[in-house]
mmCIF file of C-alpha atoms in Angstrom:
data_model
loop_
_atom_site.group_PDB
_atom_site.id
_atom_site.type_symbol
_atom_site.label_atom_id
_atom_site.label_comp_id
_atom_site.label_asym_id
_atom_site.label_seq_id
_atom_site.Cartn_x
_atom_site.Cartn_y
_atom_site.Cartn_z
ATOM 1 C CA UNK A 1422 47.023 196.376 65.891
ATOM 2 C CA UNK A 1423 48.132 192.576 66.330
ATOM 3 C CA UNK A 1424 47.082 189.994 64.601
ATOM 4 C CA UNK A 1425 47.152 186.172 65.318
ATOM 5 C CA UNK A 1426 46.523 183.037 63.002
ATOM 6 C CA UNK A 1427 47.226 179.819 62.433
ATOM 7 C CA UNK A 1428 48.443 179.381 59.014
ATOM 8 C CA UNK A 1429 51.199 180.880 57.481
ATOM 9 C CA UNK A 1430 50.358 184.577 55.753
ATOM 10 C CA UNK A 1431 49.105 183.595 52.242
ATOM 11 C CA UNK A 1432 47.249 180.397 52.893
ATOM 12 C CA UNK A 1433 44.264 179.368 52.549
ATOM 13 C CA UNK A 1434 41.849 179.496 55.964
ATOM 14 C CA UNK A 1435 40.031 176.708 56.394
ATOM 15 C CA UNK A 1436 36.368 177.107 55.990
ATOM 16 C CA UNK A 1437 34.013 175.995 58.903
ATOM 17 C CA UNK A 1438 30.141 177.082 59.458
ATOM 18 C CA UNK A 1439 28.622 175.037 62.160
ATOM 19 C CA UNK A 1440 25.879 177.048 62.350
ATOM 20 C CA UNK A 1441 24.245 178.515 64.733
ATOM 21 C CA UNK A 1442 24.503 176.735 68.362
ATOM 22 C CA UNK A 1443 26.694 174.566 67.073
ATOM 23 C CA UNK A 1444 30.801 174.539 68.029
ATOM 24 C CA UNK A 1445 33.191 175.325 64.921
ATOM 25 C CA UNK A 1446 35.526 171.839 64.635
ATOM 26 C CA UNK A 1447 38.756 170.593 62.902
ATOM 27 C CA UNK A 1448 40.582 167.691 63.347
ATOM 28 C CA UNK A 1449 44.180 169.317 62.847
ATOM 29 C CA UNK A 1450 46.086 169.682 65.846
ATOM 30 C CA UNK A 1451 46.739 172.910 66.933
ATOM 31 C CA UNK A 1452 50.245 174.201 66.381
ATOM 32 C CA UNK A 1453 52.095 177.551 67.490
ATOM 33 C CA UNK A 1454 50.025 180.476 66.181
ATOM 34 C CA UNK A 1455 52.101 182.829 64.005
ATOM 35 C CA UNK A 1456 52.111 186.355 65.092
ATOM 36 C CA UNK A 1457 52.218 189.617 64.026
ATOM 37 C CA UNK A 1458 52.230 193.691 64.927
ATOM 38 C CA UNK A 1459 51.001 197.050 62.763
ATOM 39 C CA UNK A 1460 51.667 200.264 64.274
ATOM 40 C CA UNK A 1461 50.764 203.605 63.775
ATOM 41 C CA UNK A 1462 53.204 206.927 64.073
ATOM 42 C CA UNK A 1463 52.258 210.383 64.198
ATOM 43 C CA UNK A 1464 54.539 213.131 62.348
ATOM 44 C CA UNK A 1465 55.915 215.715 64.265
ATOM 45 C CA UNK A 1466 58.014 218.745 63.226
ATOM 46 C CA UNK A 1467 61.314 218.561 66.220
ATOM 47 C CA UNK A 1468 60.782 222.324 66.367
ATOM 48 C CA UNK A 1469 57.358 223.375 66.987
ATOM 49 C CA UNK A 1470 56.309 219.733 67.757
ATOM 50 C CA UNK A 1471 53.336 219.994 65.907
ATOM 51 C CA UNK A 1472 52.176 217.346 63.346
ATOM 52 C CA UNK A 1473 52.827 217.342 59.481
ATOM 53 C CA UNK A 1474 50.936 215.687 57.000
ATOM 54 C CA UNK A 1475 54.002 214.301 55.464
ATOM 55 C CA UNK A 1476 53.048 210.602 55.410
ATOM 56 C CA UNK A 1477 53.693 210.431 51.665
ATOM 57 C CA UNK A 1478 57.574 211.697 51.707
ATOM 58 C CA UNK A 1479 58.413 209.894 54.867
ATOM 59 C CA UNK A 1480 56.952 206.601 53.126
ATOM 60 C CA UNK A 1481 58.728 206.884 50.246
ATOM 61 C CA UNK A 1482 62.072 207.717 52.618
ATOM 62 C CA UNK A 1483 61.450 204.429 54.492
ATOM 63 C CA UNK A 1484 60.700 202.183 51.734
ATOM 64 C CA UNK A 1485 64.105 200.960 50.629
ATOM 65 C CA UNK A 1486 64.825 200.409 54.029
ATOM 66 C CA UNK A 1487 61.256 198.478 54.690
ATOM 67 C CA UNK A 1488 59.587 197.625 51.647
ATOM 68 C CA UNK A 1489 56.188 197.187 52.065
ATOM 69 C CA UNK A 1490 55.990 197.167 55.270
ATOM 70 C CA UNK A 1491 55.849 200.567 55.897
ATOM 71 C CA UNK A 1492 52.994 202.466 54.081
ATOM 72 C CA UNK A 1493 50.273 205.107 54.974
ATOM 73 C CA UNK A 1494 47.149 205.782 57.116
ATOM 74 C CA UNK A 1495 43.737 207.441 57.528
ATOM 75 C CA UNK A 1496 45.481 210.493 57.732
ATOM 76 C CA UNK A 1497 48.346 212.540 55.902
ATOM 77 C CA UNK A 1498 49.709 213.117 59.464
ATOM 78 C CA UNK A 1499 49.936 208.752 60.031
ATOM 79 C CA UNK A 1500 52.656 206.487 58.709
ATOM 80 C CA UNK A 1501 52.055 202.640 59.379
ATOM 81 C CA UNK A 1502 54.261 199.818 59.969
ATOM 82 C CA UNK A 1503 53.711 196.272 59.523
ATOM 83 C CA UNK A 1504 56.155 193.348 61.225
ATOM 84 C CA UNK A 1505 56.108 189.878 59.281
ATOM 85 C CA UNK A 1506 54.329 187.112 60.901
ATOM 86 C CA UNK A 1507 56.572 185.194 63.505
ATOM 87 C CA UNK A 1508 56.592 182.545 65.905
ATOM 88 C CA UNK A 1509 59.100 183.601 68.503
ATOM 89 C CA UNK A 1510 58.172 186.206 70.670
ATOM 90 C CA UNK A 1511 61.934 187.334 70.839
ATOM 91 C CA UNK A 1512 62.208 187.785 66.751
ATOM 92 C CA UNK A 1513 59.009 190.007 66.444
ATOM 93 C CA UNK A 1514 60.510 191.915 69.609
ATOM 94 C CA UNK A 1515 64.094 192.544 67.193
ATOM 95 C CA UNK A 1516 61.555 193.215 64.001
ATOM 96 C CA UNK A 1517 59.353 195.966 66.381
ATOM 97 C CA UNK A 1518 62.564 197.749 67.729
ATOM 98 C CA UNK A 1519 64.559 197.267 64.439
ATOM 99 C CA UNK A 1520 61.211 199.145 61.949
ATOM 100 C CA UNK A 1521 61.005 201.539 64.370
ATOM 101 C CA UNK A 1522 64.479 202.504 64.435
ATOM 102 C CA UNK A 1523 64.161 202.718 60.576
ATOM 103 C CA UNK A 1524 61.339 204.992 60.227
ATOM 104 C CA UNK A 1525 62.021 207.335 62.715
ATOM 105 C CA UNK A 1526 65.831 207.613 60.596
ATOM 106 C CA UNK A 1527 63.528 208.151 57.458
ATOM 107 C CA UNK A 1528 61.520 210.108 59.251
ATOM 108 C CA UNK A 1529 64.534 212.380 60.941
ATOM 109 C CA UNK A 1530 65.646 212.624 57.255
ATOM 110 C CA UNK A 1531 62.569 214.725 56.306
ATOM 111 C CA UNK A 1532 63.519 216.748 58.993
ATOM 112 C CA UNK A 1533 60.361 215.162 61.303
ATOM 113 C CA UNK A 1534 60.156 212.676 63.883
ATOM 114 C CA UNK A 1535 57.408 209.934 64.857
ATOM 115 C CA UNK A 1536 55.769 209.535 68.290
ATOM 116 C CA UNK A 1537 53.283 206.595 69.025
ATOM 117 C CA UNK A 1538 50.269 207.765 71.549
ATOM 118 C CA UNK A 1539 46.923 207.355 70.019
ATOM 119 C CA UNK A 1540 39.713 194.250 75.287
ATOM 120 C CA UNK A 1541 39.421 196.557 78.100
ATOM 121 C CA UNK A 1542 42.472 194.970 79.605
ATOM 122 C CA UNK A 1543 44.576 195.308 76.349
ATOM 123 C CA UNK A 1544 43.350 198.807 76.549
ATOM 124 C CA UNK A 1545 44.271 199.168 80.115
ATOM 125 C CA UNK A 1546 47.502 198.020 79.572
ATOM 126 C CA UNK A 1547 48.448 200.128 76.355
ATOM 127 C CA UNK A 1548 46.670 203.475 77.513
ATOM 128 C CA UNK A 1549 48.782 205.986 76.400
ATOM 129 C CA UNK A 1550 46.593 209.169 75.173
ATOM 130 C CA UNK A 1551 45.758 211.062 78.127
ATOM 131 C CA UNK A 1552 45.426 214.960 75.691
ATOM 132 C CA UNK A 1553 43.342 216.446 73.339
ATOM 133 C CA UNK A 1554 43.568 219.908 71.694
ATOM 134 C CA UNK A 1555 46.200 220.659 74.043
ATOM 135 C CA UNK A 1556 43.774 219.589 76.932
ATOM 136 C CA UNK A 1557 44.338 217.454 79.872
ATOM 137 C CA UNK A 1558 41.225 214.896 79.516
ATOM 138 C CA UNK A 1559 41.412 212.816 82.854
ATOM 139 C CA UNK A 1560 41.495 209.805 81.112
ATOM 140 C CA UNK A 1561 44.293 207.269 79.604
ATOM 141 C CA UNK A 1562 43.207 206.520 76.568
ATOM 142 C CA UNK A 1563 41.261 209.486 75.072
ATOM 143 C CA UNK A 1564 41.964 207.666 71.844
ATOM 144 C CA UNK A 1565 39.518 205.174 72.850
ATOM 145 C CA UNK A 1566 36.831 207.347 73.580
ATOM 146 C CA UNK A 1567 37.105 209.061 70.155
ATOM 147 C CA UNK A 1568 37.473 205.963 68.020
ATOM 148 C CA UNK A 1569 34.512 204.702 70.000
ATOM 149 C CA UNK A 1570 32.480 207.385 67.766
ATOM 150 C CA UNK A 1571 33.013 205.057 64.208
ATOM 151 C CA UNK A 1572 29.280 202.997 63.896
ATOM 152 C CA UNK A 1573 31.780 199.697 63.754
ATOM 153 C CA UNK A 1574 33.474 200.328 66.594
ATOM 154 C CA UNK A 1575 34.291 198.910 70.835
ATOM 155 C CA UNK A 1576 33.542 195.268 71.945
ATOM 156 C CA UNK A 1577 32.036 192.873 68.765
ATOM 157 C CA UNK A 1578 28.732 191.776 69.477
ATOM 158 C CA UNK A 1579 28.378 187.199 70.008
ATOM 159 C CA UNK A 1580 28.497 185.847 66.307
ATOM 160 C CA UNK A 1581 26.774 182.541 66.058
ATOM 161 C CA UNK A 1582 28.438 181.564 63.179
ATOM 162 C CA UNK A 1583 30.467 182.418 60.499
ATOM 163 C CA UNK A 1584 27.152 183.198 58.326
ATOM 164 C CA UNK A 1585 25.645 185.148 61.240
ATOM 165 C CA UNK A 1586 29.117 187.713 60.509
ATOM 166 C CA UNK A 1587 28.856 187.464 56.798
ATOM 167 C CA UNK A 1588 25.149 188.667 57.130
ATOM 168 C CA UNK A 1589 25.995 191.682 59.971
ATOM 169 C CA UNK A 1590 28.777 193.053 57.260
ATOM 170 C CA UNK A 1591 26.532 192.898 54.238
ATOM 171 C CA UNK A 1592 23.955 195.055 56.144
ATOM 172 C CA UNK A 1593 26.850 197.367 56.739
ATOM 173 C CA UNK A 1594 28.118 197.478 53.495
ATOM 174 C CA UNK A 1595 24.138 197.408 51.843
ATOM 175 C CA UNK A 1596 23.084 200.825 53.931
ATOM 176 C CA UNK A 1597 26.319 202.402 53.742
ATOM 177 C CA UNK A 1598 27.203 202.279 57.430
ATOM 178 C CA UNK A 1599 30.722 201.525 56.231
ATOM 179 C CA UNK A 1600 32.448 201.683 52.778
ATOM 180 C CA UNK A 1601 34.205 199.044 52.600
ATOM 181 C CA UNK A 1602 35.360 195.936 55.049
ATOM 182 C CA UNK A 1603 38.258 197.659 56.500
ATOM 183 C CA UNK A 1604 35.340 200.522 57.992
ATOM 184 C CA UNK A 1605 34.831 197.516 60.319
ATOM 185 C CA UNK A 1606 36.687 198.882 63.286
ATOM 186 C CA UNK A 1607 35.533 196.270 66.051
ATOM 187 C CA UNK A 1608 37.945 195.510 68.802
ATOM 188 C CA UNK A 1609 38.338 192.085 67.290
ATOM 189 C CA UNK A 1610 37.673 191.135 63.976
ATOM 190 C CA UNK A 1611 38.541 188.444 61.344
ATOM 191 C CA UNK A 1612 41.036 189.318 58.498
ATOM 192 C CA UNK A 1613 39.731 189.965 55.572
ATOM 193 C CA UNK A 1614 42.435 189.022 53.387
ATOM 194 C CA UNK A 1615 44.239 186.146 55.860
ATOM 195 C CA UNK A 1616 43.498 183.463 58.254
ATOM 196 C CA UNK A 1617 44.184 185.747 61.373
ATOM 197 C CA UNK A 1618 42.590 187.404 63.901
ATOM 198 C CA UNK A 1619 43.150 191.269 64.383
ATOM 199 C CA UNK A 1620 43.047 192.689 67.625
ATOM 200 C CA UNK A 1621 42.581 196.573 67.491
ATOM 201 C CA UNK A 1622 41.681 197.126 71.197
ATOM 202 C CA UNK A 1623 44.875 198.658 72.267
ATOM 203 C CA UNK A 1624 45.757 202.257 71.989
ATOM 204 C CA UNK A 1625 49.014 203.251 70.272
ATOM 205 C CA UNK A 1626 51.389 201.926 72.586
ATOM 206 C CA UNK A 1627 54.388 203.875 73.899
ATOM 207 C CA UNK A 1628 57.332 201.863 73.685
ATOM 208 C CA UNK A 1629 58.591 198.671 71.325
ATOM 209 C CA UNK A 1630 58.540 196.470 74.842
ATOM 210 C CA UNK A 1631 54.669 197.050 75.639
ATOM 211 C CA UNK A 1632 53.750 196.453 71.785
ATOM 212 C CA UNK A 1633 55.454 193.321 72.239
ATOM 213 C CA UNK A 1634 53.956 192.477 75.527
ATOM 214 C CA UNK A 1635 50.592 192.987 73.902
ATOM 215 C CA UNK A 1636 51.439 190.610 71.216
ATOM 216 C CA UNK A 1637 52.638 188.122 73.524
ATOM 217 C CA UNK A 1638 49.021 188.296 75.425
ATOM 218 C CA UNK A 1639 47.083 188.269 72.208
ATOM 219 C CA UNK A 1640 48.598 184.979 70.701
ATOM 220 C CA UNK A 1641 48.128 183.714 74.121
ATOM 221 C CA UNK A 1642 44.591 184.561 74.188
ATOM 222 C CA UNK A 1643 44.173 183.421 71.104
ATOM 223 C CA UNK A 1644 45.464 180.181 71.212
ATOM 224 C CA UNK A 1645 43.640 179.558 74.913
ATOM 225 C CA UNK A 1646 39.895 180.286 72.774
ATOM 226 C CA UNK A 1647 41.128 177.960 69.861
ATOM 227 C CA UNK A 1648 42.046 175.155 72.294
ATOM 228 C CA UNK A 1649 38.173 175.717 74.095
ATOM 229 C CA UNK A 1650 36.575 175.760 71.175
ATOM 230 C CA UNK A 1651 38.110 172.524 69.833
ATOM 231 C CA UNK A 1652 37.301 171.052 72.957
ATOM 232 C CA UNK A 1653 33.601 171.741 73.015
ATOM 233 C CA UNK A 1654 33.380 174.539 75.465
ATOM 234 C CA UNK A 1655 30.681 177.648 74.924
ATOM 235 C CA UNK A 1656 32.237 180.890 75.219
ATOM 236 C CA UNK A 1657 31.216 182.772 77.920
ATOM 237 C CA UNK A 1658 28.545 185.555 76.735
ATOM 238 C CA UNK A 1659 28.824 188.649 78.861
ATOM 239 C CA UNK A 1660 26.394 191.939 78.432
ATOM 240 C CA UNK A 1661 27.157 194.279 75.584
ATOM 241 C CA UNK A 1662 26.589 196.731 78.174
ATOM 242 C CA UNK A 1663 28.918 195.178 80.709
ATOM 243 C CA UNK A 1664 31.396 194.974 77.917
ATOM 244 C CA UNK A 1665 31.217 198.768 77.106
ATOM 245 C CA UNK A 1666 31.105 199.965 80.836
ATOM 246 C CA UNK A 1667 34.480 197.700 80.864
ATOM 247 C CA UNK A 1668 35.956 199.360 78.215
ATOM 248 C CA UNK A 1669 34.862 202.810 79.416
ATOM 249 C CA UNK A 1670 36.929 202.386 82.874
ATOM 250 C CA UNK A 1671 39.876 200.839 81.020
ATOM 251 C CA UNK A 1672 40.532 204.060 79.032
ATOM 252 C CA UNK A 1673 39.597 206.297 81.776
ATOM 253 C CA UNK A 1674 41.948 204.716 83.991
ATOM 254 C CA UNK A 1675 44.179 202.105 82.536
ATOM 255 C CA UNK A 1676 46.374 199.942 84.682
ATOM 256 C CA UNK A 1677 47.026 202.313 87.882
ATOM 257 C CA UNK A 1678 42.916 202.639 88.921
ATOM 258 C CA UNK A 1679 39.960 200.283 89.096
ATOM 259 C CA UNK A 1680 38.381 197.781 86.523
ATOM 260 C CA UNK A 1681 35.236 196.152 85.654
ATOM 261 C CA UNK A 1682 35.346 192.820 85.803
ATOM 262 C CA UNK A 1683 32.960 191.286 82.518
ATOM 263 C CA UNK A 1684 32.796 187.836 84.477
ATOM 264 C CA UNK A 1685 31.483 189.716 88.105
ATOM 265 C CA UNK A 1686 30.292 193.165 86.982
ATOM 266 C CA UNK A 1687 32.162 194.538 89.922
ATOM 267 C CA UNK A 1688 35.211 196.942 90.180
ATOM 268 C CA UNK A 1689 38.829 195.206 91.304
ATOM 269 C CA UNK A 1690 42.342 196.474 90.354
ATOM 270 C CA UNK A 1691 43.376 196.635 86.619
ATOM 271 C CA UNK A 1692 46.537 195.441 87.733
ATOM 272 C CA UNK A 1693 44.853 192.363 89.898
ATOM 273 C CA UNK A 1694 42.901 191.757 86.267
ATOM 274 C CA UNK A 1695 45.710 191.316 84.304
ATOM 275 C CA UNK A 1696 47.170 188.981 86.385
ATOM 276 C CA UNK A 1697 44.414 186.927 86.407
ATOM 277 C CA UNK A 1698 44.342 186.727 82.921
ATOM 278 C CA UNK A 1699 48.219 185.475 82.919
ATOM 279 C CA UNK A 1700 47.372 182.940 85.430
ATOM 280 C CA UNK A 1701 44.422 181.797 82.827
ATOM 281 C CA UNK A 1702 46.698 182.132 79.975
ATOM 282 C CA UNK A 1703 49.530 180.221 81.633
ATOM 283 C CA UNK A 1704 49.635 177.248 79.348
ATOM 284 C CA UNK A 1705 49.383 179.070 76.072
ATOM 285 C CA UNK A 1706 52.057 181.293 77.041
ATOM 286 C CA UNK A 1707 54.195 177.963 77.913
ATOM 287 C CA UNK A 1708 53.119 176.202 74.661
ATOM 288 C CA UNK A 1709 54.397 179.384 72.709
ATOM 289 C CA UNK A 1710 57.708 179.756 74.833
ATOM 290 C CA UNK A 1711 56.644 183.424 75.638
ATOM 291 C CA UNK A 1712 55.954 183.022 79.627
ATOM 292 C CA UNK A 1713 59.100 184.480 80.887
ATOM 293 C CA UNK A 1714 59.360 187.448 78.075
ATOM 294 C CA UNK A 1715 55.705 188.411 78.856
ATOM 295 C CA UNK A 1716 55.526 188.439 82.855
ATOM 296 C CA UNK A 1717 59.227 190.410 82.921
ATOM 297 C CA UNK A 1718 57.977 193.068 80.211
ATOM 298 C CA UNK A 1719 53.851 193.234 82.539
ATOM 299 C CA UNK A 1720 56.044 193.338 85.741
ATOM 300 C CA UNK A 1721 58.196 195.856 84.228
ATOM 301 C CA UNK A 1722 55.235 198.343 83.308
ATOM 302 C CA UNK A 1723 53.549 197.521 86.729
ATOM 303 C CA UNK A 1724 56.891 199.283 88.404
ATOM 304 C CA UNK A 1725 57.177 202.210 85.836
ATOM 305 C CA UNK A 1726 52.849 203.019 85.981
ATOM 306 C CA UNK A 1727 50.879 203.761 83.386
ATOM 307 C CA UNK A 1728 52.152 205.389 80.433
ATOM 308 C CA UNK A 1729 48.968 207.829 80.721
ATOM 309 C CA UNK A 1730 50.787 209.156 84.070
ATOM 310 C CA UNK A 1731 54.454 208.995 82.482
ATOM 311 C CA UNK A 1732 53.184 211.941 79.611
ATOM 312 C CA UNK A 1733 51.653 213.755 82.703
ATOM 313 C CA UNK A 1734 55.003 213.744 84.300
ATOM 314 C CA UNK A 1735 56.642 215.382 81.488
ATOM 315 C CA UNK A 1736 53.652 218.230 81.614
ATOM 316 C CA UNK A 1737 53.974 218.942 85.413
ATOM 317 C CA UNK A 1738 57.908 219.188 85.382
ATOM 318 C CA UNK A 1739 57.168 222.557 83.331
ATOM 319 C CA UNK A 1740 53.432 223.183 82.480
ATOM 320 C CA UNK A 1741 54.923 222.907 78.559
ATOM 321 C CA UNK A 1742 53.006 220.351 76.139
ATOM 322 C CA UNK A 1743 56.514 220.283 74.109
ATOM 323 C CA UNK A 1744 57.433 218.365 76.982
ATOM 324 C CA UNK A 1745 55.220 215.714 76.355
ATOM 325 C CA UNK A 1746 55.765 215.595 72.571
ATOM 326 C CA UNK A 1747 59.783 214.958 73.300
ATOM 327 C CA UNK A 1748 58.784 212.670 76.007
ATOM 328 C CA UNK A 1749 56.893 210.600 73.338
ATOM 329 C CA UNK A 1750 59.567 211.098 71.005
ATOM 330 C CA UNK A 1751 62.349 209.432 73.195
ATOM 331 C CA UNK A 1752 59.940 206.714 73.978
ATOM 332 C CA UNK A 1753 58.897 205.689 70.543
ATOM 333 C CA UNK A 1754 62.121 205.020 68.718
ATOM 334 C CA UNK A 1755 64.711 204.712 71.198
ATOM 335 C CA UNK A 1756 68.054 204.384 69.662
ATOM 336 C CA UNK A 1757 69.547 201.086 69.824
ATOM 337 C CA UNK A 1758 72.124 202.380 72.388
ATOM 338 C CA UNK A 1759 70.062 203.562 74.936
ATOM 339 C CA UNK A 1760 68.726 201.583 77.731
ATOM 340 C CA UNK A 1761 65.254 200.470 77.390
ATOM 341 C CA UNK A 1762 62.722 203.175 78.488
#
């Protein structure tokens, strides 16, 4: 997950309810966004390479190293990391490579080691779950399919206001549809606890350079709505159905097959899309001092193909699923020797 925001963690958000038809305002200018990365690391035993619900141990193990920004997940099989907020591209890309070179030592010191494979173009770009239950799927992401089966869950329906939200999650929380405010598992959704923006599109992505690529496109994106929104644009209002049909393609086939396109409706390259949304996020990425970090790391996964395909490689070479695991662990936490994946 990434999250972007203007204000420093710990401060206050400022509070602004237009109401409905009406375009949020504030008079402060709009400086760099601050942003940040958690990610989330499957156990795996070297030797059989199945998973281990040893989240607990391997926490503890990490701790001194991390503090609290390592800690654990929906399942006893999950350990999470969290990156502090930043404003250089390059320092969250030393803080992703640096916590994942720390857990998987902690985790290596249980005897275990982690692997990370878990908008539609976020998804598209990050797809990197193509097996289930030992099973070929056909798509990219098959974690996107299966998350899509939460009742909170895929694109975030058009919020009027701030109040329109409010009254959507008491409903939720009233009827039991989710438990608390972190059951809310939209795509996008506000903090509930800091003045950012989560994005939770992408799948668990394969190696430190495409999580920071991600993050590099989500401040971007970010920062591109905040400046339309202060400038008294609408947002543009495609179909839910559109949206979902979108979505659907983008984990089926991530960046090497087609897209749908939520402006058009009609199918163009996944690759073509995301460089249209560079082109549109162009100035952001300027503003932020992120253009040339973000178009070598895209044009960098554009020449290696999806990382879908990559975990297929390592299955065809020998018809062995171990193959894939130790694929996924050389990917994950490369050490700081080797050449970038």
């Amino acid at each position: 997950m990434t999250h972007a925001g203007h204000t420093p963690a710990g401060a206050p958000a400022p509070a602004s309810d237009p109401g409905p038809g009406r375009t949020p305002h504030t008079a402060a200018p709009l400086g760099p966004l601050t942003v940040g990365v958690e990610e989330e690391f499957l156990l795996v035993d070297p030797v059989t390479r199945e998973l281990r619900a040893e989240a607990e141990k391997v926490v503890a193990e990490a701790a001194p190293d991390l503090g609290d920004r390592v800690g654990p997940e929906l399942t006893r099989y999950q350990v999470e990391t969290r990156t502090d907020p930043h404003t250089r591209l390059a320092d969250l890309a030393d803080q992703i490579r640096s916590t994942r070179h720390a857990l998987a030592q902690a985790a290596a010191r249980q005897g275990l080691r982690i692997v990370s494979s878990g908008t539609p173009v976020l998804v598209a770009l990050s797809a990197n779950s193509p097996y289930w239950a030992g099973r070929d799927t056909g798509y990219a992401s098959w974690r996107t399919t299966t998350w899509g089966r939460w009742p909170v869950s895929g694109p975030p329906p058009y919020f009027e206001s701030s109040s329109h939200f409010e009254d959507l999650v008491a409903g939720f929380l009233a009827t039991g549809t989710v438990l608390d405010r972190g059951g809310l598992y939209w795509d996008i959704r506000p903090s509930h606890h800091l003045p950012t923006l989560e994005f939770r599109a992408a799948d668990a992505t394969a190696t430190p350079d495409d999580t920071v690529l991600l993050a590099g496109i989500v401040r971007a994106l970010t920062a591109t709505a905040l400046t339309a929104v202060r400038a008294g644009e609408r947002p543009p209002r495609p179909s839910p159905e559109l949206l979902r049909a979108a979505c659907w393609h983008a984990a089926r086939d991530g960046i090497t097959g087609l897209a749908v396109d939520p402006d058009t409706g009609r199918l163009t390259p996944a690759a073509a899309q995301v460089d249209r949304l560079l082109a549109r996020l162009r100035p952001a990425l300027h503003d932020h001092g992120d253009s040339a970090l973000v178009h070598t790391l895209w044009s960098r996964l554009r020449t290696e193909g999806s990382r879908a395909e990559a975990q297929r490689a390592a299955h065809h070479r020998r018809g062995h699923l171990t193959d894939v695991v130790d694929h996924l662990i050389a990917t994950t936490a490369p050490r700081p020797s080797d050449p970038r994946p």
